[in-house]
């Protein structure tokens, strides 16, 4: 049996490089609380991501939770259920009500033609997700938000390094939240960031991630969500290798596409116009009728051969038991269908083309 191939595998810098990076911590003993590594990574990421301002946090989830709090959101928030648990949980943990908008069948981002019918006098924001690194219709979302005086907070957890029309994706909306989790294109072991423009928002966010303190006095009800120095050091190392990381991922994606493009019953995400991609995930939608096997049968077949794809994102977050039966998934039919059809295939820098060939061969052997 071949070695297991998991949906992803963290990239690591050379060990010596990381050891060199953390050496100074034994001298300074400055291990957290916005130390020098945190500050250096913040500056470097600001330049790399092409954003005006950025703050680093413990993880992508706390970035979302605290960004929502810092934006002062109230009442209802329009979002999508075709996402990781974090997006919806952050909304609910802020005491807000998620109102689920369907996604479009092409790139799986929020269907902008369905947003306005969901706006009520309680709506305070739109929280779209750049799912799998696919860019939302940022122009149309901006127009709708301006017309109805709504804030826009992007879940950009999958979008490290993505650019749209030459602009860093974190530069859109009132704020954008990134995840630097170990499973991401760029990681700091655990980590995340909020990108934004407004200086006062940044001051509030900075207080919120540090117990709500400003000059030792709590002016907000805050949390502890500071990125520590060991994580920031990992980020500094990984950032030096980011171009190579993305190039290797692209090679694996090209290889997948060469096998799976144009096969009846298989839909791949289109390459979006004016977008510099990061090759974060490789989602494939299987239409049971046309392909002759359903997503779960393919998942099973792959796992028999030690290949572990994942059902990101099944089930829809709107169906999670923790929310009771508040939400009807039938109100988002496209998302509901996609959640039963999509498999995210293994993708990481070290995945070589021979492995991709084998994975595709297995998939195509299921076709009837
Ligand atoms: N918004 C969106 C849209 C998100 O997708 C996420 C996170 C967030 C917000 C929140 O960001 P963070 O708070 O996480 O920064 C994984 C990740 O833990 C999660 O970060 C990610 N999205 C989600 C899509 O995937 P799981 O529960 O599937 O992870 P797990 O432990 O099953 O790992 C998946 C595979 O990754 C493993 O089979 C092997 C590999 N792996 C895993 C770990 C933990 C590694 O190679 N190294 C590792 O250290 O959630």
JSON list of C-alpha atoms and ligand atoms in Angstrom, two decimals, residues 6-10 59-61 64 83-84 86-87 129 155 157-158 179-184 190-191 281 310 312-313, ligand 1:
[
{"chain": "A", "resi": 6, "resn": "UNK", "atom": "CA", "xyz": [-3.85, 13.58, 3.10]},
{"chain": "A", "resi": 7, "resn": "UNK", "atom": "CA", "xyz": [-5.84, 16.55, 1.87]},
{"chain": "A", "resi": 8, "resn": "UNK", "atom": "CA", "xyz": [-2.92, 18.77, 2.71]},
{"chain": "A", "resi": 9, "resn": "UNK", "atom": "CA", "xyz": [0.48, 18.73, 4.37]},
{"chain": "A", "resi": 10, "resn": "UNK", "atom": "CA", "xyz": [2.07, 21.71, 6.07]},
{"chain": "A", "resi": 59, "resn": "UNK", "atom": "CA", "xyz": [-5.72, 32.62, 14.43]},
{"chain": "A", "resi": 60, "resn": "UNK", "atom": "CA", "xyz": [-8.13, 33.36, 11.58]},
{"chain": "A", "resi": 61, "resn": "UNK", "atom": "CA", "xyz": [-11.15, 32.72, 13.76]},
{"chain": "A", "resi": 64, "resn": "UNK", "atom": "CA", "xyz": [-13.12, 37.29, 12.34]},
{"chain": "A", "resi": 83, "resn": "UNK", "atom": "CA", "xyz": [-17.82, 27.79, 4.37]},
{"chain": "A", "resi": 84, "resn": "UNK", "atom": "CA", "xyz": [-15.86, 26.45, 7.31]},
{"chain": "A", "resi": 86, "resn": "UNK", "atom": "CA", "xyz": [-15.55, 29.53, 11.77]},
{"chain": "A", "resi": 87, "resn": "UNK", "atom": "CA", "xyz": [-17.36, 32.13, 9.64]},
{"chain": "A", "resi": 129, "resn": "UNK", "atom": "CA", "xyz": [-16.19, 34.37, 1.89]},
{"chain": "A", "resi": 155, "resn": "UNK", "atom": "CA", "xyz": [-13.52, 36.09, 5.23]},
{"chain": "A", "resi": 157, "resn": "UNK", "atom": "CA", "xyz": [-8.98, 32.81, 5.20]},
{"chain": "A", "resi": 158, "resn": "UNK", "atom": "CA", "xyz": [-8.19, 31.01, 1.92]},
{"chain": "A", "resi": 179, "resn": "UNK", "atom": "CA", "xyz": [-5.95, 32.53, 8.36]},
{"chain": "A", "resi": 180, "resn": "UNK", "atom": "CA", "xyz": [-2.32, 31.53, 8.82]},
{"chain": "A", "resi": 181, "resn": "UNK", "atom": "CA", "xyz": [-3.20, 28.04, 10.09]},
{"chain": "A", "resi": 182, "resn": "UNK", "atom": "CA", "xyz": [-0.74, 25.19, 9.49]},
{"chain": "A", "resi": 183, "resn": "UNK", "atom": "CA", "xyz": [-2.93, 23.93, 6.63]},
{"chain": "A", "resi": 184, "resn": "UNK", "atom": "CA", "xyz": [-2.78, 27.17, 4.66]},
{"chain": "A", "resi": 190, "resn": "UNK", "atom": "CA", "xyz": [-1.56, 29.00, 14.17]},
{"chain": "A", "resi": 191, "resn": "UNK", "atom": "CA", "xyz": [-2.20, 32.59, 13.25]},
{"chain": "A", "resi": 281, "resn": "UNK", "atom": "CA", "xyz": [-7.51, 24.22, -2.61]},
{"chain": "A", "resi": 310, "resn": "UNK", "atom": "CA", "xyz": [-12.12, 15.97, 2.17]},
{"chain": "A", "resi": 312, "resn": "UNK", "atom": "CA", "xyz": [-14.96, 20.86, 2.42]},
{"chain": "A", "resi": 313, "resn": "UNK", "atom": "CA", "xyz": [-17.67, 22.16, 2.97]},
{"chain": "B", "resi": 1, "resn": "LIG", "atom": "N1", "xyz": [-12.71, 30.94, 7.64]},
{"chain": "B", "resi": 1, "resn": "LIG", "atom": "C1", "xyz": [-12.55, 29.94, 6.76]},
{"chain": "B", "resi": 1, "resn": "LIG", "atom": "C2", "xyz": [-13.26, 30.02, 5.45]},
{"chain": "B", "resi": 1, "resn": "LIG", "atom": "C3", "xyz": [-11.72, 28.85, 7.06]},
{"chain": "B", "resi": 1, "resn": "LIG", "atom": "O1", "xyz": [-11.57, 27.84, 6.16]},
{"chain": "B", "resi": 1, "resn": "LIG", "atom": "C4", "xyz": [-11.04, 28.82, 8.30]},
{"chain": "B", "resi": 1, "resn": "LIG", "atom": "C5", "xyz": [-10.18, 27.70, 8.62]},
{"chain": "B", "resi": 1, "resn": "LIG", "atom": "C6", "xyz": [-11.24, 29.90, 9.20]},
{"chain": "B", "resi": 1, "resn": "LIG", "atom": "C7", "xyz": [-12.08, 30.93, 8.83]},
{"chain": "B", "resi": 1, "resn": "LIG", "atom": "C8", "xyz": [-10.59, 29.96, 10.53]},
{"chain": "B", "resi": 1, "resn": "LIG", "atom": "O2", "xyz": [-9.18, 30.09, 10.46]},
{"chain": "B", "resi": 1, "resn": "LIG", "atom": "P1", "xyz": [-8.26, 29.47, 11.67]},
{"chain": "B", "resi": 1, "resn": "LIG", "atom": "O3", "xyz": [-8.86, 29.93, 12.96]},
{"chain": "B", "resi": 1, "resn": "LIG", "atom": "O4", "xyz": [-8.23, 27.97, 11.52]},
{"chain": "B", "resi": 1, "resn": "LIG", "atom": "O5", "xyz": [-6.92, 30.12, 11.43]},
{"chain": "B", "resi": 1, "resn": "LIG", "atom": "C9", "xyz": [-8.76, 22.82, 8.77]},
{"chain": "B", "resi": 1, "resn": "LIG", "atom": "C10", "xyz": [-8.04, 23.97, 9.44]},
{"chain": "B", "resi": 1, "resn": "LIG", "atom": "O6", "xyz": [-7.80, 23.70, 10.82]},
{"chain": "B", "resi": 1, "resn": "LIG", "atom": "C11", "xyz": [-8.75, 25.28, 9.33]},
{"chain": "B", "resi": 1, "resn": "LIG", "atom": "O7", "xyz": [-7.77, 26.29, 9.57]},
{"chain": "B", "resi": 1, "resn": "LIG", "atom": "C12", "xyz": [-9.32, 25.49, 7.94]},
{"chain": "B", "resi": 1, "resn": "LIG", "atom": "N2", "xyz": [-10.11, 26.71, 7.83]},
{"chain": "B", "resi": 1, "resn": "LIG", "atom": "C13", "xyz": [-10.18, 24.31, 7.56]},
{"chain": "B", "resi": 1, "resn": "LIG", "atom": "C14", "xyz": [-10.76, 24.46, 6.17]},
{"chain": "B", "resi": 1, "resn": "LIG", "atom": "O8", "xyz": [-9.37, 23.14, 7.57]},
{"chain": "B", "resi": 1, "resn": "LIG", "atom": "P2", "xyz": [-9.78, 20.61, 9.74]},
{"chain": "B", "resi": 1, "resn": "LIG", "atom": "O9", "xyz": [-10.59, 20.33, 10.97]},
{"chain": "B", "resi": 1, "resn": "LIG", "atom": "O10", "xyz": [-10.23, 20.05, 8.46]},
{"chain": "B", "resi": 1, "resn": "LIG", "atom": "O11", "xyz": [-8.22, 20.25, 9.99]},
{"chain": "B", "resi": 1, "resn": "LIG", "atom": "P3", "xyz": [-7.51, 18.85, 10.16]},
{"chain": "B", "resi": 1, "resn": "LIG", "atom": "O12", "xyz": [-6.83, 18.81, 11.49]},
{"chain": "B", "resi": 1, "resn": "LIG", "atom": "O13", "xyz": [-8.45, 17.73, 9.85]},
{"chain": "B", "resi": 1, "resn": "LIG", "atom": "O14", "xyz": [-6.36, 18.93, 9.06]},
{"chain": "B", "resi": 1, "resn": "LIG", "atom": "C15", "xyz": [-6.59, 18.69, 7.68]},
{"chain": "B", "resi": 1, "resn": "LIG", "atom": "C16", "xyz": [-5.34, 18.05, 7.10]},
{"chain": "B", "resi": 1, "resn": "LIG", "atom": "O15", "xyz": [-4.25, 18.94, 7.16]},
{"chain": "B", "resi": 1, "resn": "LIG", "atom": "C17", "xyz": [-4.88, 16.80, 7.81]},
{"chain": "B", "resi": 1, "resn": "LIG", "atom": "O16", "xyz": [-5.46, 15.70, 7.21]},
{"chain": "B", "resi": 1, "resn": "LIG", "atom": "C18", "xyz": [-3.38, 16.81, 7.69]},
{"chain": "B", "resi": 1, "resn": "LIG", "atom": "C19", "xyz": [-3.02, 18.24, 7.41]},
{"chain": "B", "resi": 1, "resn": "LIG", "atom": "N3", "xyz": [-2.34, 18.90, 8.54]},
{"chain": "B", "resi": 1, "resn": "LIG", "atom": "C20", "xyz": [-3.09, 19.23, 9.64]},
{"chain": "B", "resi": 1, "resn": "LIG", "atom": "C21", "xyz": [-2.51, 19.87, 10.69]},
{"chain": "B", "resi": 1, "resn": "LIG", "atom": "C22", "xyz": [-3.30, 20.26, 11.91]},
{"chain": "B", "resi": 1, "resn": "LIG", "atom": "C23", "xyz": [-1.00, 19.17, 8.46]},
{"chain": "B", "resi": 1, "resn": "LIG", "atom": "O17", "xyz": [-0.32, 18.86, 7.48]},
{"chain": "B", "resi": 1, "resn": "LIG", "atom": "N4", "xyz": [-0.41, 19.82, 9.51]},
{"chain": "B", "resi": 1, "resn": "LIG", "atom": "C24", "xyz": [-1.09, 20.18, 10.63]},
{"chain": "B", "resi": 1, "resn": "LIG", "atom": "O18", "xyz": [-0.51, 20.76, 11.57]},
{"chain": "B", "resi": 1, "resn": "LIG", "atom": "O19", "xyz": [-9.68, 22.21, 9.64]}
]
